[in-house]
Short mmCIF file of C-alpha atoms and ligand atoms in Angstrom, two decimals:
data_model
loop_
_atom_site.label_atom_id
_atom_site.label_comp_id
_atom_site.label_asym_id
_atom_site.label_seq_id
_atom_site.Cartn_x
_atom_site.Cartn_y
_atom_site.Cartn_z
CA UNK A 128 -12.75 43.25 13.14
CA UNK A 129 -11.05 42.57 16.47
CA UNK A 130 -7.41 43.11 17.40
CA UNK A 131 -6.08 40.16 15.39
CA UNK A 132 -5.00 41.32 11.93
CA UNK A 133 -5.41 38.54 9.41
CA UNK A 134 -6.24 37.82 5.82
CA UNK A 135 -7.98 34.90 4.21
CA UNK A 136 -6.02 32.61 1.90
CA UNK A 137 -7.18 29.74 -0.25
CA UNK A 138 -10.23 27.59 0.37
CA UNK A 139 -9.18 24.44 2.19
CA UNK A 140 -12.51 22.67 2.51
CA UNK A 141 -15.84 23.39 0.86
CA UNK A 142 -19.29 21.92 1.47
CA UNK A 143 -21.30 22.70 -1.65
CA UNK A 144 -25.12 22.41 -1.70
CA UNK A 145 -25.06 19.08 0.12
CA UNK A 146 -28.37 17.31 0.54
CA UNK A 147 -28.96 13.92 2.10
CA UNK A 148 -32.09 11.84 2.16
CA UNK A 149 -32.79 8.52 3.84
CA UNK A 150 -35.72 6.69 2.24
CA UNK A 151 -36.91 9.97 0.72
CA UNK A 152 -36.73 11.71 4.11
CA UNK A 153 -34.60 14.89 4.01
CA UNK A 154 -31.85 14.92 6.64
CA UNK A 155 -29.55 17.56 5.18
CA UNK A 156 -30.90 20.30 2.96
CA UNK A 157 -28.63 22.53 0.94
CA UNK A 158 -25.72 22.61 3.39
CA UNK A 159 -23.07 25.11 2.44
CA UNK A 160 -19.93 25.87 4.41
CA UNK A 161 -16.34 26.71 3.75
CA UNK A 162 -13.03 26.70 5.60
CA UNK A 163 -10.41 29.13 4.35
CA UNK A 164 -6.79 29.47 5.32
CA UNK A 165 -6.50 32.16 7.98
CA UNK A 166 -3.23 34.00 7.53
CA UNK A 167 -1.96 35.85 10.59
CA UNK A 168 1.32 37.67 9.95
CA UNK A 169 4.19 36.30 12.00
CA UNK A 170 2.57 33.15 13.25
CA UNK A 171 1.38 29.77 12.08
CA UNK A 172 -2.34 29.51 12.57
CA UNK A 173 -4.38 26.49 11.62
CA UNK A 174 -8.16 26.41 11.47
CA UNK A 175 -10.49 25.05 14.15
CA UNK A 176 -14.23 24.80 13.46
CA UNK A 177 -16.65 23.99 16.25
CA UNK A 178 -19.60 22.17 14.70
CA UNK A 179 -22.69 22.37 16.91
CA UNK A 180 -26.29 21.31 16.53
CA UNK A 181 -29.12 19.65 18.44
CA UNK A 182 -29.27 15.90 18.77
CA UNK A 183 -30.49 14.17 15.61
CA UNK A 184 -30.05 17.23 13.34
CA UNK A 185 -27.55 15.45 11.09
CA UNK A 186 -24.09 16.28 12.46
CA UNK A 187 -22.81 12.71 12.15
CA UNK A 188 -24.34 12.44 8.69
CA UNK A 189 -22.47 15.54 7.50
CA UNK A 190 -19.34 14.43 9.37
CA UNK A 191 -19.31 11.17 7.41
CA UNK A 192 -19.81 13.00 4.11
CA UNK A 193 -16.95 15.41 4.92
CA UNK A 194 -14.76 12.41 5.74
CA UNK A 195 -15.60 10.83 2.37
CA UNK A 196 -17.18 7.85 4.14
CA UNK A 197 -20.72 8.44 2.82
CA UNK A 198 -21.96 10.02 -0.38
CA UNK A 199 -24.54 12.82 -0.25
CA UNK A 200 -27.75 12.53 -2.27
CA UNK A 201 -26.60 15.64 -4.14
CA UNK A 202 -23.89 18.26 -3.82
CA UNK A 203 -20.31 17.55 -2.80
CA UNK A 204 -17.47 18.23 -0.39
CA UNK A 205 -14.08 19.18 -1.81
CA UNK A 206 -10.70 19.64 -0.13
CA UNK A 207 -7.51 21.44 -1.13
CA UNK A 208 -9.21 23.06 -4.13
CA UNK A 209 -9.49 19.74 -6.00
CA UNK A 210 -12.33 19.59 -8.51
CA UNK A 211 -13.70 16.24 -7.28
CA UNK A 212 -15.44 14.94 -4.15
CA UNK A 213 -13.30 14.23 -1.11
CA UNK A 214 -12.05 10.64 -0.81
CA UNK A 215 -11.94 8.49 2.30
CA UNK A 216 -8.55 8.86 3.98
CA UNK A 217 -7.98 12.49 2.95
CA UNK A 218 -9.72 13.68 6.10
CA UNK A 219 -8.58 11.99 9.30
CA UNK A 220 -11.29 10.90 11.72
CA UNK A 221 -10.70 10.78 15.45
CA UNK A 222 -13.65 8.74 16.69
CA UNK A 223 -14.87 8.92 20.26
CA UNK A 224 -13.48 5.53 21.23
CA UNK A 225 -9.98 6.33 19.84
CA UNK A 226 -9.73 3.04 17.94
CA UNK A 227 -6.19 1.71 17.64
CA UNK A 228 -4.91 -1.75 16.75
CA UNK A 229 -4.87 -3.37 20.18
CA UNK A 230 -2.36 -6.08 19.26
CA UNK A 231 0.19 -3.55 18.03
CA UNK A 232 2.36 -1.25 20.12
CA UNK A 233 2.02 2.54 19.94
CA UNK A 234 5.06 2.64 17.64
CA UNK A 235 3.69 -0.06 15.37
CA UNK A 236 0.27 1.62 15.18
CA UNK A 237 1.85 4.93 14.23
CA UNK A 238 4.32 3.41 11.77
CA UNK A 239 1.41 1.85 9.89
CA UNK A 240 -0.11 5.31 9.50
CA UNK A 241 3.17 7.10 8.71
CA UNK A 242 4.19 4.59 6.04
CA UNK A 243 1.10 5.46 4.03
CA UNK A 244 2.71 8.85 3.33
CA UNK A 245 6.47 8.40 3.77
CA UNK A 246 8.42 6.47 1.17
CA UNK A 247 11.18 5.19 3.48
CA UNK A 248 10.80 3.45 6.83
CA UNK A 249 13.47 5.66 8.39
CA UNK A 250 11.65 8.87 7.34
CA UNK A 251 8.40 7.42 8.74
CA UNK A 252 10.13 6.54 12.02
CA UNK A 253 11.64 10.03 12.34
CA UNK A 254 8.23 11.56 11.82
CA UNK A 255 6.57 9.28 14.37
CA UNK A 256 9.29 9.97 16.95
CA UNK A 257 8.97 13.72 16.50
CA UNK A 258 5.19 13.53 17.07
CA UNK A 259 5.67 11.27 20.09
CA UNK A 260 8.07 13.82 21.59
CA UNK A 261 5.74 16.70 20.75
CA UNK A 262 2.82 14.98 22.48
CA UNK A 263 4.79 13.70 25.48
CA UNK A 264 4.46 10.06 24.54
CA UNK A 265 8.07 9.23 23.71
CA UNK A 266 8.41 6.86 26.68
CA UNK A 267 5.20 5.02 25.70
CA UNK A 268 6.19 3.88 22.21
CA UNK A 269 6.59 0.26 23.27
CA UNK A 270 3.29 -0.03 25.14
CA UNK A 271 0.06 -1.48 23.79
CA UNK A 272 -3.07 0.75 23.55
CA UNK A 273 -4.66 -1.00 26.55
CA UNK A 274 -1.71 0.18 28.65
CA UNK A 275 -2.36 3.88 27.91
CA UNK A 276 -4.48 6.34 29.88
CA UNK A 277 -7.53 7.88 28.20
CA UNK A 278 -5.66 11.12 27.43
CA UNK A 279 -2.61 9.26 26.08
CA UNK A 280 -4.85 7.14 23.89
CA UNK A 281 -6.57 10.26 22.55
CA UNK A 282 -3.17 11.82 21.70
CA UNK A 283 -2.06 8.63 20.01
CA UNK A 284 -5.24 8.51 17.90
CA UNK A 285 -4.74 12.16 16.91
CA UNK A 286 -1.14 11.51 15.83
CA UNK A 287 -2.26 8.44 13.89
CA UNK A 288 -4.84 10.43 11.91
CA UNK A 289 -2.60 13.47 11.35
CA UNK A 290 0.12 11.20 9.96
CA UNK A 291 -2.01 9.77 7.19
CA UNK A 292 -4.54 12.51 6.35
CA UNK A 293 -4.08 15.63 4.24
CA UNK A 294 -4.05 18.24 7.02
CA UNK A 295 -7.74 17.62 7.86
CA UNK A 296 -8.99 16.17 11.10
CA UNK A 297 -12.57 15.54 12.16
CA UNK A 298 -13.01 14.97 15.88
CA UNK A 299 -16.19 13.37 17.16
CA UNK A 300 -17.20 14.55 20.64
CA UNK A 301 -13.64 14.90 21.97
CA UNK A 302 -14.89 16.50 25.21
CA UNK A 303 -17.46 13.97 26.34
CA UNK A 304 -16.92 12.61 29.80
CA UNK A 305 -13.94 14.88 30.59
CA UNK A 306 -13.46 16.73 33.86
CA UNK A 307 -12.68 20.47 33.71
CA UNK A 308 -8.91 20.00 33.81
CA UNK A 309 -8.89 17.39 31.04
CA UNK A 310 -11.28 19.54 29.04
CA UNK A 311 -8.82 22.47 29.15
CA UNK A 312 -5.97 20.11 28.25
CA UNK A 313 -7.93 18.79 25.27
CA UNK A 314 -8.63 22.34 24.07
CA UNK A 315 -4.91 23.07 24.43
CA UNK A 316 -4.10 19.94 22.45
CA UNK A 317 -6.53 20.78 19.64
CA UNK A 318 -5.10 24.30 19.37
CA UNK A 319 -1.59 22.84 19.33
CA UNK A 320 -2.38 20.34 16.56
CA UNK A 321 -4.12 23.04 14.51
CA UNK A 322 -1.22 25.44 14.83
CA UNK A 323 1.45 22.90 13.84
CA UNK A 324 0.82 23.73 10.20
CA UNK A 325 -0.75 26.69 8.45
CA UNK A 326 -2.96 24.32 6.44
CA UNK A 327 -4.18 22.17 9.32
CA UNK A 328 -7.95 22.20 9.72
CA UNK A 329 -9.74 20.57 12.61
CA UNK A 330 -13.51 20.23 12.74
CA UNK A 331 -14.79 19.39 16.20
CA UNK A 332 -18.29 17.94 16.40
CA UNK A 333 -19.74 18.41 19.84
CA UNK A 334 -22.74 19.14 22.04
CA UNK A 335 -20.54 21.14 24.41
CA UNK A 336 -21.15 24.79 23.51
CA UNK A 337 -18.63 26.19 26.00
CA UNK A 338 -15.82 23.85 24.91
CA UNK A 339 -16.54 24.45 21.22
CA UNK A 340 -16.48 28.22 21.73
CA UNK A 341 -13.27 28.07 23.71
CA UNK A 342 -11.29 26.11 21.12
CA UNK A 343 -12.75 27.21 17.78
CA UNK A 344 -12.02 30.18 15.57
CA UNK A 345 -15.24 29.53 13.65
CA UNK A 346 -18.51 27.99 14.85
CA UNK A 347 -21.04 26.32 12.58
CA UNK A 348 -24.51 26.02 14.05
CA UNK A 349 -26.64 23.43 12.31
CA UNK A 350 -30.42 23.27 12.58
CA UNK A 351 -33.75 23.24 10.80
CA UNK A 352 -35.84 26.08 9.41
CA UNK A 353 -39.25 26.89 10.87
CA UNK A 354 -42.37 27.26 8.72
CA UNK A 355 -44.99 30.02 9.05
CA UNK A 356 -46.91 27.96 11.62
CA UNK A 357 -43.78 27.64 13.78
CA UNK A 358 -43.11 23.98 12.98
CA UNK A 359 -39.65 22.66 12.15
CA UNK A 360 -39.21 21.85 8.47
CA UNK A 361 -37.37 18.57 7.76
CA UNK A 362 -33.79 18.86 6.58
CA UNK A 363 -30.97 20.72 8.36
CA UNK A 364 -28.51 23.27 7.12
CA UNK A 365 -25.85 25.50 8.66
CA UNK A 366 -28.12 28.18 10.08
CA UNK A 367 -25.49 30.45 11.57
CA UNK A 368 -21.73 30.94 11.54
CA UNK A 369 -19.66 32.87 14.04
CA UNK A 370 -16.18 34.19 13.39
CA UNK A 371 -14.35 34.27 16.72
CA UNK A 372 -11.25 35.87 15.24
CA UNK A 373 -13.26 38.97 14.38
CA UNK A 374 -14.53 39.01 17.96
CA UNK A 375 -11.04 38.50 19.33
CA UNK A 376 -12.15 35.34 21.09
CA UNK A 377 -9.66 32.80 19.78
CA UNK A 378 -8.39 30.21 22.19
CA UNK A 379 -5.79 31.08 24.82
CA UNK A 380 -5.28 29.62 28.27
CA UNK A 381 -7.81 31.13 30.66
CA UNK A 382 -10.21 32.34 27.97
CA UNK A 383 -13.10 30.51 29.65
CA UNK A 384 -13.01 32.92 32.59
CA UNK A 385 -13.14 36.17 30.56
CA UNK A 386 -16.46 38.03 30.72
CA UNK A 387 -16.46 38.68 26.95
CA UNK A 388 -16.23 34.94 26.39
CA UNK A 389 -18.97 34.12 28.90
CA UNK A 390 -21.26 36.63 27.18
CA UNK A 391 -20.53 35.07 23.78
CA UNK A 392 -21.27 31.54 25.03
CA UNK A 393 -24.59 32.80 26.42
CA UNK A 394 -25.47 34.23 22.98
CA UNK A 395 -24.59 30.96 21.19
CA UNK A 396 -26.61 28.95 23.73
CA UNK A 397 -29.59 31.21 23.12
CA UNK A 398 -29.29 30.71 19.35
CA UNK A 399 -28.85 26.98 19.92
CA UNK A 400 -32.11 26.78 21.88
CA UNK A 401 -34.02 28.27 18.94
CA UNK A 402 -32.84 25.51 16.55
N1 LIG B 56 -28.56 4.91 8.04
C1 LIG B 56 -29.63 5.65 8.34
N2 LIG B 56 -30.85 5.34 7.83
C2 LIG B 56 -31.92 6.10 8.09
N3 LIG B 56 -31.89 7.21 8.86
C3 LIG B 56 -30.71 7.57 9.39
C4 LIG B 56 -29.52 6.82 9.16
N4 LIG B 56 -28.49 7.42 9.82
C5 LIG B 56 -29.02 8.52 10.43
N5 LIG B 56 -30.32 8.60 10.17
C6 LIG B 56 -31.25 9.66 10.65
O1 LIG B 56 -30.67 10.91 10.30
C7 LIG B 56 -30.93 11.87 11.31
C8 LIG B 56 -29.63 12.55 11.70
O2 LIG B 56 -28.81 11.60 12.37
P1 LIG B 56 -27.32 11.97 12.83
O3 LIG B 56 -26.74 10.78 13.50
O4 LIG B 56 -26.58 12.52 11.66
O5 LIG B 56 -27.63 13.14 13.88
P2 LIG B 56 -26.65 13.84 14.94
O6 LIG B 56 -26.87 15.31 14.80
O7 LIG B 56 -25.26 13.36 14.78
O8 LIG B 56 -27.27 13.33 16.30
P3 LIG B 56 -26.58 13.15 17.76
O9 LIG B 56 -26.10 14.50 18.18
O10 LIG B 56 -27.74 12.68 18.61
O11 LIG B 56 -25.50 12.13 17.63
C9 LIG B 56 -31.62 11.14 12.46
O12 LIG B 56 -32.99 11.43 12.40
C10 LIG B 56 -31.36 9.67 12.16
O13 LIG B 56 -32.46 8.88 12.58
#
């Protein structure tokens, strides 16, 4: 173990023997994965999983099953220890395009989300305002989504999903098309959202190995097995997991420039190439 002393608490999210077939063609084959509460004495630490895999391996398919949007052919995904498959809405989804209701202001968009959980309008408004302050959007509440910058829109979409989900957030390619500065800011934002609550879990689906390694405390690498003749067998599973806490490589500003981190990214890229 690295320098960070921690213990593992309850299971927050579990992918159990998930298979998926389209027209009899295996896409996912016996996918198993688990997110457990990481308890670090003296600080609130949420969970961030970087979910990596080659194009077409089934990341989006698993993403949709974890979000309760699609059903697997067999197996299940459970959250919060409940003995039933996850339901749509329990896991927030931040899609790449940051969809918001364009004809509603920022405030109105977020109130819609907050009122799904809060019983009174005033409690919902207080919650929205506190998130807007936290994410430096308090002066934008009266604007429409089209009047926001890309980064502001992303923050708004994150708040929207956090407000109405049960501590779980799936982010689809949050780093695509970002310059280096914005990429660091997005990593900072993801770490901040995760660490707002002990039970917060963020799964980031991405092709960007460096960004995933810099923000995650666990990496899932998805891919396909190889048969004796060296050919890929249909159906993907999580082939490898890395625990960055044990390696003392959890996100902090400037991590990208450390040599230990660079070496780790090189190792993950090498494993990625073999998938
Ligand atoms: N509705 C569908 N019907 C049939 N096949 C599908 C369907 N959706 C996805 N697939 C197939 O499942 C496989 C996995 O697709 P998926 O979109 O999950 O991959 P991915 O890892 O997210 O890819 P990328 O990184 O390129 O976005 C692909 O071969 C795709 O053609």
